[in-house]
mmCIF file of C-alpha atoms in Angstrom:
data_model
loop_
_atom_site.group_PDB
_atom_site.id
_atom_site.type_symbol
_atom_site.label_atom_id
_atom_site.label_comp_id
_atom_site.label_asym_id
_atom_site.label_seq_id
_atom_site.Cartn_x
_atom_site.Cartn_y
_atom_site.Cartn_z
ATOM 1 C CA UNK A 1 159.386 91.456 97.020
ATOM 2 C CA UNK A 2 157.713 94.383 94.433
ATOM 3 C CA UNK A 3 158.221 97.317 96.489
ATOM 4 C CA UNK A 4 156.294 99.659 94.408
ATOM 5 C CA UNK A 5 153.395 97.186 93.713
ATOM 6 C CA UNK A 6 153.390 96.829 97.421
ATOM 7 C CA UNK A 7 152.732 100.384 98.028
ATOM 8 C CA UNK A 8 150.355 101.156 95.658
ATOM 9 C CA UNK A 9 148.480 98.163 96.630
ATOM 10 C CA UNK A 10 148.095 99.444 100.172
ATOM 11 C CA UNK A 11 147.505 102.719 98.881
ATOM 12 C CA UNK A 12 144.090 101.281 96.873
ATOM 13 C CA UNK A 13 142.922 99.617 99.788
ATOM 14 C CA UNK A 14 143.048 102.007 102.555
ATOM 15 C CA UNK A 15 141.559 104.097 100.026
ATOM 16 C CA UNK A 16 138.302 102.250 99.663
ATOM 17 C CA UNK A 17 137.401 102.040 103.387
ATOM 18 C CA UNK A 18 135.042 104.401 104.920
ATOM 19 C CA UNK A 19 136.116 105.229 108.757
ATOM 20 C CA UNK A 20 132.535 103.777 109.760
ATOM 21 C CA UNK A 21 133.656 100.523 108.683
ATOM 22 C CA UNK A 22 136.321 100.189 111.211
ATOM 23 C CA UNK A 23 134.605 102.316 114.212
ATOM 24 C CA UNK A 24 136.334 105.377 113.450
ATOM 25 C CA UNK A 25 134.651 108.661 113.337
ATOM 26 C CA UNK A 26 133.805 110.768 110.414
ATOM 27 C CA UNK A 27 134.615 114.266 110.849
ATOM 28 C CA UNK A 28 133.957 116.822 108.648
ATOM 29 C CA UNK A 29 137.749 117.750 108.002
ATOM 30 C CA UNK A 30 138.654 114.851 106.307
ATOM 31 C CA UNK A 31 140.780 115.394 102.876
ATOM 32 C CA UNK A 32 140.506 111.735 101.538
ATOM 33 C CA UNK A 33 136.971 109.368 101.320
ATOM 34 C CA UNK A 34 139.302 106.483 103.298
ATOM 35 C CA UNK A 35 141.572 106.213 105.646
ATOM 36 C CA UNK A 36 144.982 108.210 106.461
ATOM 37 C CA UNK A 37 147.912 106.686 106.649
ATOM 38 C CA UNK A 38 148.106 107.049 110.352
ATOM 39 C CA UNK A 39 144.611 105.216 110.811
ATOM 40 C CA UNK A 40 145.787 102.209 109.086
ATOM 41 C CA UNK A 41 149.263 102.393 111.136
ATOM 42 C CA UNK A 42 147.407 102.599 114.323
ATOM 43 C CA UNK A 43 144.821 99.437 113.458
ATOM 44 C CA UNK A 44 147.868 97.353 112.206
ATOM 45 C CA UNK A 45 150.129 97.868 115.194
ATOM 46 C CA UNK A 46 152.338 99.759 113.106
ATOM 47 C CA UNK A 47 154.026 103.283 113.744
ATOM 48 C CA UNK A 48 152.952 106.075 111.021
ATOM 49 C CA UNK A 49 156.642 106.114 109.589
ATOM 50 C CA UNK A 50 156.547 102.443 109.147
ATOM 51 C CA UNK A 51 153.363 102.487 107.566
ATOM 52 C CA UNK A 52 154.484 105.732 105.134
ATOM 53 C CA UNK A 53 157.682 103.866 104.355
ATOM 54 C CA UNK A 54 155.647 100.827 103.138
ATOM 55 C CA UNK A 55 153.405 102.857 101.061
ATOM 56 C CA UNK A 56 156.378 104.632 99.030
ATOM 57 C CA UNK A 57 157.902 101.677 98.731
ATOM 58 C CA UNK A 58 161.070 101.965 100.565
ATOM 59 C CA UNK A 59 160.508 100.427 103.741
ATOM 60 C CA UNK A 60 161.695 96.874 104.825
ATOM 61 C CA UNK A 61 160.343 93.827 104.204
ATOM 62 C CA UNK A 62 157.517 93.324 106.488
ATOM 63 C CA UNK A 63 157.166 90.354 108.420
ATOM 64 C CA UNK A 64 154.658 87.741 108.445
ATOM 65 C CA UNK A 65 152.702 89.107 111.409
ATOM 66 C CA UNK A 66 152.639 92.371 110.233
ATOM 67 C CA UNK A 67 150.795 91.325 106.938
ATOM 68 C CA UNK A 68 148.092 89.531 109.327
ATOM 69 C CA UNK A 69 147.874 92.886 110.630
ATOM 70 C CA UNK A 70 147.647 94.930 107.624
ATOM 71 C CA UNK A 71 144.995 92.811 106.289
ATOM 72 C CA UNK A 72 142.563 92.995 108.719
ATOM 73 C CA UNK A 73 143.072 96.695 109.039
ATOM 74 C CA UNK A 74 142.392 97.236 105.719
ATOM 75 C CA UNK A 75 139.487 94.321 105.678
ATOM 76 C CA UNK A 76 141.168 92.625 102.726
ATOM 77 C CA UNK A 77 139.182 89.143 101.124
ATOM 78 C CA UNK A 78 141.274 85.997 101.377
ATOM 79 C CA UNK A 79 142.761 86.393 97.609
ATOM 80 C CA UNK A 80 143.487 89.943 98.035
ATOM 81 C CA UNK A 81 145.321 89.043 101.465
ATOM 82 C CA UNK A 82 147.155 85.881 99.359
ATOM 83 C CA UNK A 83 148.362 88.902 96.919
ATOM 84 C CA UNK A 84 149.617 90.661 99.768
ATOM 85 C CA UNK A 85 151.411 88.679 101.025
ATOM 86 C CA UNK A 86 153.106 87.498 97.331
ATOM 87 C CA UNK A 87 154.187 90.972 96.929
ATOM 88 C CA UNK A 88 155.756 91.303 100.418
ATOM 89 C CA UNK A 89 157.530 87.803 99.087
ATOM 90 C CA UNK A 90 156.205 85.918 101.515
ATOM 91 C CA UNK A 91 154.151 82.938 101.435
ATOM 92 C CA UNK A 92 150.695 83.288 101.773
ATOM 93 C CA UNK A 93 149.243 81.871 105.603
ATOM 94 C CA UNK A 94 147.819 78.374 106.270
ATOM 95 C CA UNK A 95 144.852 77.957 106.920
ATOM 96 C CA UNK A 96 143.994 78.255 110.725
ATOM 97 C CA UNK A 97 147.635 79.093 111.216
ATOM 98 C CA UNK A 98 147.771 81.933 113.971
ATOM 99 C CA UNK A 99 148.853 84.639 111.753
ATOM 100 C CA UNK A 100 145.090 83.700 110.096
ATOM 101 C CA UNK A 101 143.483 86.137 107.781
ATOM 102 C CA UNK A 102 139.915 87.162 109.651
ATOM 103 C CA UNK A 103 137.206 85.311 107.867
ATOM 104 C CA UNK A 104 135.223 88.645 105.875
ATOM 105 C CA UNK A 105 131.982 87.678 107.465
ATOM 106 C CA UNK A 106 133.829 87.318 111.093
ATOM 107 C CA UNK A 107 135.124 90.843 110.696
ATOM 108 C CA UNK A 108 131.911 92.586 109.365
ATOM 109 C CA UNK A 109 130.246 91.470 112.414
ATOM 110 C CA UNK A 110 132.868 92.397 114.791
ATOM 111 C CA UNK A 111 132.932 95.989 113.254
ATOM 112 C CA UNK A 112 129.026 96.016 114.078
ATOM 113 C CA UNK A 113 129.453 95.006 117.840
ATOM 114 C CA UNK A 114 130.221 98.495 119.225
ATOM 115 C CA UNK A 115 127.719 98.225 122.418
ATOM 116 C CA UNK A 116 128.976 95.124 123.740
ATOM 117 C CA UNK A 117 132.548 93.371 124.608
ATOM 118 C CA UNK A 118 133.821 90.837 121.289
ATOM 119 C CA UNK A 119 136.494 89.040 119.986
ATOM 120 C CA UNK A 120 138.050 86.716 117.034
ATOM 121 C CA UNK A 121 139.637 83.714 117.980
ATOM 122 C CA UNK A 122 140.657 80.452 116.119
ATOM 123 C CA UNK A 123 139.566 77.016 116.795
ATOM 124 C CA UNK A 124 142.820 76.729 118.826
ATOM 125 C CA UNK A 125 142.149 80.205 120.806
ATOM 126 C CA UNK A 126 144.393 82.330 119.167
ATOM 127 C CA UNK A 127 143.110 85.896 119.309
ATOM 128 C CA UNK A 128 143.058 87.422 115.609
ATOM 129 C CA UNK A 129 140.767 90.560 116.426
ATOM 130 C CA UNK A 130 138.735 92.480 118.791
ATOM 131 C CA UNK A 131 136.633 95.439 119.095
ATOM 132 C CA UNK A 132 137.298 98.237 122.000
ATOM 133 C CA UNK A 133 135.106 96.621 124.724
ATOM 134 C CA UNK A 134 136.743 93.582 124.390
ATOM 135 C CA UNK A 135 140.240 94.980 125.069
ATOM 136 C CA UNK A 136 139.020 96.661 127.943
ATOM 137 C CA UNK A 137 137.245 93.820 129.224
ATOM 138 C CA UNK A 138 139.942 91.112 128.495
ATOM 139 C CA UNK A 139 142.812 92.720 127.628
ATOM 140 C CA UNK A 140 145.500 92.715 124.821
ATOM 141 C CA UNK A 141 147.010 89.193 124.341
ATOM 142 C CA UNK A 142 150.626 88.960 124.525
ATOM 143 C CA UNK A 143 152.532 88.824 120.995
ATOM 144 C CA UNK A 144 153.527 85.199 120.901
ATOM 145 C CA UNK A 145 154.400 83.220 117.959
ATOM 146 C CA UNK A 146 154.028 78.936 118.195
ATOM 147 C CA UNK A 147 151.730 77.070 120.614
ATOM 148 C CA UNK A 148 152.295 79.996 123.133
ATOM 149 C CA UNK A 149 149.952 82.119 120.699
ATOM 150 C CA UNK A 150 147.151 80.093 121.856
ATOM 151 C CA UNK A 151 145.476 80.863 124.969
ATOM 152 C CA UNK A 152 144.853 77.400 125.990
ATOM 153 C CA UNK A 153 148.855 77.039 125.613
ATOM 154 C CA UNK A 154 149.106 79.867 128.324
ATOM 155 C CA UNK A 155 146.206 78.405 130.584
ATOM 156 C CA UNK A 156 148.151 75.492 131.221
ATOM 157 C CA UNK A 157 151.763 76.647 131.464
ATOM 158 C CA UNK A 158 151.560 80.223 132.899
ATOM 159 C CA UNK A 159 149.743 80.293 135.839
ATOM 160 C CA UNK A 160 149.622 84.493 135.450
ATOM 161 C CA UNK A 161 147.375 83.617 132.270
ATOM 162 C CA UNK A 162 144.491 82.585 134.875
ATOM 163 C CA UNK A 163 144.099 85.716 136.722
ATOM 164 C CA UNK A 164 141.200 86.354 134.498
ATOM 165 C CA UNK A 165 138.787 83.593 136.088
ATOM 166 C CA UNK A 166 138.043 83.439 140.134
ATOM 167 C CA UNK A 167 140.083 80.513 141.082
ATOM 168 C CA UNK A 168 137.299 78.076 141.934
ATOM 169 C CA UNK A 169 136.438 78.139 138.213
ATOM 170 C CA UNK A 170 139.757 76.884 137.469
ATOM 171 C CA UNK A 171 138.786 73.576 137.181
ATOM 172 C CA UNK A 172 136.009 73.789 135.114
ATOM 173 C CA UNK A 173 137.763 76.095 132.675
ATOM 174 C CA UNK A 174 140.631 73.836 132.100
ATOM 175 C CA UNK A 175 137.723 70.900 131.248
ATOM 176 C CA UNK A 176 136.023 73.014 129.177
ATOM 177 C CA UNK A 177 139.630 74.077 127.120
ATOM 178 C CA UNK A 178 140.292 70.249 126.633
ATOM 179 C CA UNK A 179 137.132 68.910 125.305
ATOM 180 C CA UNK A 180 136.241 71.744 122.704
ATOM 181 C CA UNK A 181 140.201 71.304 121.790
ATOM 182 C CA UNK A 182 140.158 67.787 121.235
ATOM 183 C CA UNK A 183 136.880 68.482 118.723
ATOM 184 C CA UNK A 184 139.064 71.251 116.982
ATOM 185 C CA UNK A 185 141.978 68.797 116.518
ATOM 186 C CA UNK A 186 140.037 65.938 115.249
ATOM 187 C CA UNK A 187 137.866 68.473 112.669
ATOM 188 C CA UNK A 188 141.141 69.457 111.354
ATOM 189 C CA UNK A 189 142.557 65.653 110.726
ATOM 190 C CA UNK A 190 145.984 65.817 109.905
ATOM 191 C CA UNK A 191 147.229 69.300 111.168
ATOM 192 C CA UNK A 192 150.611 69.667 112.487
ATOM 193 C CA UNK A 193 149.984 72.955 113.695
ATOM 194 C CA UNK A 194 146.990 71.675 116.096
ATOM 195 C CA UNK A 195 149.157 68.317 117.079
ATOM 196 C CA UNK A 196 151.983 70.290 118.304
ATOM 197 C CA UNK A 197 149.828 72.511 120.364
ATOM 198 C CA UNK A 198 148.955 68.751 121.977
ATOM 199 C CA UNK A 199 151.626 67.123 122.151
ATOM 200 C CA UNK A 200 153.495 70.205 123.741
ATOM 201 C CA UNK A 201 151.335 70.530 126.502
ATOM 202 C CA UNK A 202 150.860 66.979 127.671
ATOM 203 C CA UNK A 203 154.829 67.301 127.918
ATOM 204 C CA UNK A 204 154.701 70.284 129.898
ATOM 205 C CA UNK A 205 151.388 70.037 132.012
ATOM 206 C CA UNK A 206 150.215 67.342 133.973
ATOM 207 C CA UNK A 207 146.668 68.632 134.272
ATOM 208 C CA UNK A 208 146.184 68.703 130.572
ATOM 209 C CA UNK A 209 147.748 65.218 129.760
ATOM 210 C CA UNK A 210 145.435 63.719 132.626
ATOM 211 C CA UNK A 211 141.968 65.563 130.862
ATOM 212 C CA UNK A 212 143.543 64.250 127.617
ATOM 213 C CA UNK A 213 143.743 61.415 128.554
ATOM 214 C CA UNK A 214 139.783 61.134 129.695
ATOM 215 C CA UNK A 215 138.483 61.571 126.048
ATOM 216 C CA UNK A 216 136.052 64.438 126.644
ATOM 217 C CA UNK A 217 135.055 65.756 124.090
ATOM 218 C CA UNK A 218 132.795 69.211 123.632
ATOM 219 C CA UNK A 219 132.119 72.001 121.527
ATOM 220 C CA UNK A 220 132.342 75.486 123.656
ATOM 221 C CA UNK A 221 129.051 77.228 122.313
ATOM 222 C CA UNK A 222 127.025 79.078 125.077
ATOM 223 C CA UNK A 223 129.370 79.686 128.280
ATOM 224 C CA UNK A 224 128.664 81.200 131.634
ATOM 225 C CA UNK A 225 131.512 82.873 132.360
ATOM 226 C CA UNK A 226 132.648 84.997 135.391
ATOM 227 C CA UNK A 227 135.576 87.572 134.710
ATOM 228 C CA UNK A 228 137.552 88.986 137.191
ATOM 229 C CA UNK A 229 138.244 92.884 135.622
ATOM 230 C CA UNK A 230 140.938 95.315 137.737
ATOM 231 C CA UNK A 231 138.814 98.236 138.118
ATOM 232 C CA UNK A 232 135.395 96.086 137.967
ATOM 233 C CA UNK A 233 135.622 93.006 140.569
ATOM 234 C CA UNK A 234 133.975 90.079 138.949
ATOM 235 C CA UNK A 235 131.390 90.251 135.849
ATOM 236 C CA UNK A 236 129.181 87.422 135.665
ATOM 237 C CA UNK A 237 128.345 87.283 131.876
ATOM 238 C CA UNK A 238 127.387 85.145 129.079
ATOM 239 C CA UNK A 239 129.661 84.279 126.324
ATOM 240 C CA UNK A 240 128.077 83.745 123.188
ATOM 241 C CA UNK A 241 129.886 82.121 120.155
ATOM 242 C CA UNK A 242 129.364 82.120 116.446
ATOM 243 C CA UNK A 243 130.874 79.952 114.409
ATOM 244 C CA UNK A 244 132.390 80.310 110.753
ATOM 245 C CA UNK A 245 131.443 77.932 107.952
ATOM 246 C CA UNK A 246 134.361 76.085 108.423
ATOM 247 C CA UNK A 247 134.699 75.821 112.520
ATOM 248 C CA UNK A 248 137.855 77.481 112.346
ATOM 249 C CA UNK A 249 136.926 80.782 113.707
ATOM 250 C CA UNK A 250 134.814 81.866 116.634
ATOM 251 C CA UNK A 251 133.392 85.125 116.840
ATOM 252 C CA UNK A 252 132.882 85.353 120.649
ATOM 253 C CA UNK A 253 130.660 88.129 122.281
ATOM 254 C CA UNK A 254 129.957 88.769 126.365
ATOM 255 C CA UNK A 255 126.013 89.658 126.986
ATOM 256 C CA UNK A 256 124.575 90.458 130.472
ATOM 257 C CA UNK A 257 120.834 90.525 131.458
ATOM 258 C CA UNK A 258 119.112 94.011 131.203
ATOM 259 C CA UNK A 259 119.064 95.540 135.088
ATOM 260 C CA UNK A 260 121.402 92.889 136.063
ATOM 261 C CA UNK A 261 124.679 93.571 138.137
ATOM 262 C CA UNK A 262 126.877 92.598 135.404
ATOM 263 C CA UNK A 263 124.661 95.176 132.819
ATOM 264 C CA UNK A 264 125.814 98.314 134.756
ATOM 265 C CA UNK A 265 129.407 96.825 134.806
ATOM 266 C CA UNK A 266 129.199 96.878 131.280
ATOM 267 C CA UNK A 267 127.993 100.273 131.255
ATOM 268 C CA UNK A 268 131.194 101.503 133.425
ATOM 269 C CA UNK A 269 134.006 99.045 131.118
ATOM 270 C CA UNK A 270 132.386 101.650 128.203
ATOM 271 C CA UNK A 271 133.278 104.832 129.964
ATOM 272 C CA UNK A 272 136.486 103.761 131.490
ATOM 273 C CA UNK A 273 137.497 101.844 128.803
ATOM 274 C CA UNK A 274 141.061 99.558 128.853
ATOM 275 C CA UNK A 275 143.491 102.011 130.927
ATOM 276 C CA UNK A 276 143.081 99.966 134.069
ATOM 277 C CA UNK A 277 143.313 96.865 132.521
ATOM 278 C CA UNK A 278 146.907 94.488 132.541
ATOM 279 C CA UNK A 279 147.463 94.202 129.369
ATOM 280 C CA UNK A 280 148.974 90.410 130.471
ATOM 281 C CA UNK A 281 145.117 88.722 130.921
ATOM 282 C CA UNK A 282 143.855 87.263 128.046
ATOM 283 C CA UNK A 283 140.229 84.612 128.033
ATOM 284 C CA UNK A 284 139.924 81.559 126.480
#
């Protein structure tokens, strides 16, 4: 670990991002053209002291998940992420591992997605970023390292994970997690990652190992989904995915049709934003 290089590297790239970039507000008191240090701490996860520690190059090592964090916060490309993580001494992520660097393109778009509820998941549903609406609508996922970072992981061996679907969807969720899974593992081929995250939860869930077993196979793309929200009752909304060059991540975004129910639902999830919200529910 290079201390020193460390800090000055985070230094140069929080300097070089506008506060538009990552939804924050520019107000006419501002003493540097990027962020401050407590911006960057707040997007990472981190607390300010942390962060400042970091920067000065006396603070601890930082761990691998922290690194994930600190790159997307400060939008770094893939190679400047790899250097990150080289001067932190740590070895640079795998690809589609769930401490994944957000694809560029993935995060430019997300940044742009202000109006309407969006995510970043992996091609094993493993949340790497979301904008505000999508917190509020779906929560924070847990911190979970493993197969338990994925959400089809939880879906099938915490039943508290469900809470976000109306039960008599149940069914048809767990289909739909099992065939677009089984096209994720065989599009990465040899991945240890993805055949642990199988072979874990045929030993732990019947229900999975038995829609395994039936060879269904299908890509999620366009889903119907109804979400059950705390303060909101149930949102019947349209989940849209895009997909990254390489099908490993998934840039989902919720839509509901102007004057619909589910439009002025929206419209409230903006004002109230993610205070009612357990944290605990997180979508597939």
């Amino acid at each position: 670990m290079d201390p020193a290089e460390l800090g000055a590297f985070l230094a140069s790239r929080r300097a070089r991002i506008r506060p538009a970039d990552v939804g924050l507000p520019t107000g006419p008191r501002r003493r540097v053209p990027g962020l401050r240090r407590d911006e960057v701490a707040t997007l990472a996860g981190a607390s300010v002291e942390y962060y400042t520690e970091l920067e000065q190059g006396s603070g601890a090592r930082p761990s691998a998940q922290m690194l994930a964090a600190l790159a997307r916060a400060l939008r770094l490309g893939t190679d400047e992420r790899d250097h990150l993580f080289h001067l932190a001494g740590q070895p640079a992520p795998v690809a589609g591992h769930a401490a994944d660097h957000v694809q560029p393109g993935m995060l430019a778009l997300l940044d742009r997605l202000d109006t309407t509820p969006a995510r970043v998941v992996t091609d094993l549903d493993q949340t790497l970023a979301q904008n505000r609406l999508g917190a509020a609508l779906l929560g924070e996922p847990p911190v979970r390292r493993g197969p338990a970072a994925s959400f089809v992981h939880r879906w099938f061996t915490d039943p508290a994970s469900r809470a976000l679907y109306p039960v008599e969807d149940h069914p048809r969720r767990s289909a739909e997690f099992v065939a677009d899974l089984r096209a994720a593992v065989a599009r990465r081929g040899r991945d240890e990652e993805a055949a642990a995250l199988v072979s874990g939860l045929r030993a732990a869930s019947a229900e999975f190992a038995g829609l395994w077993d039936s060879g269904d196979v299908a890509v999620r793309r366009s889903v119907h989904k109804r979400i059950v929200h705390p303060a909101l009752g149930v949102l019947e909304l349209d989940c849209q995915r895009l997909f990254s060059e390489d099908g490993r991540q998934r840039l989902l975004f919720f839509t509901a049709p102007p004057g619909s129910a589910a439009a002025g639902q929206l419209e409230l999830l903006a004002v109230i934003g993610s205070q009612q919200l357990d944290a605990g529910s997180t979508p597939g």
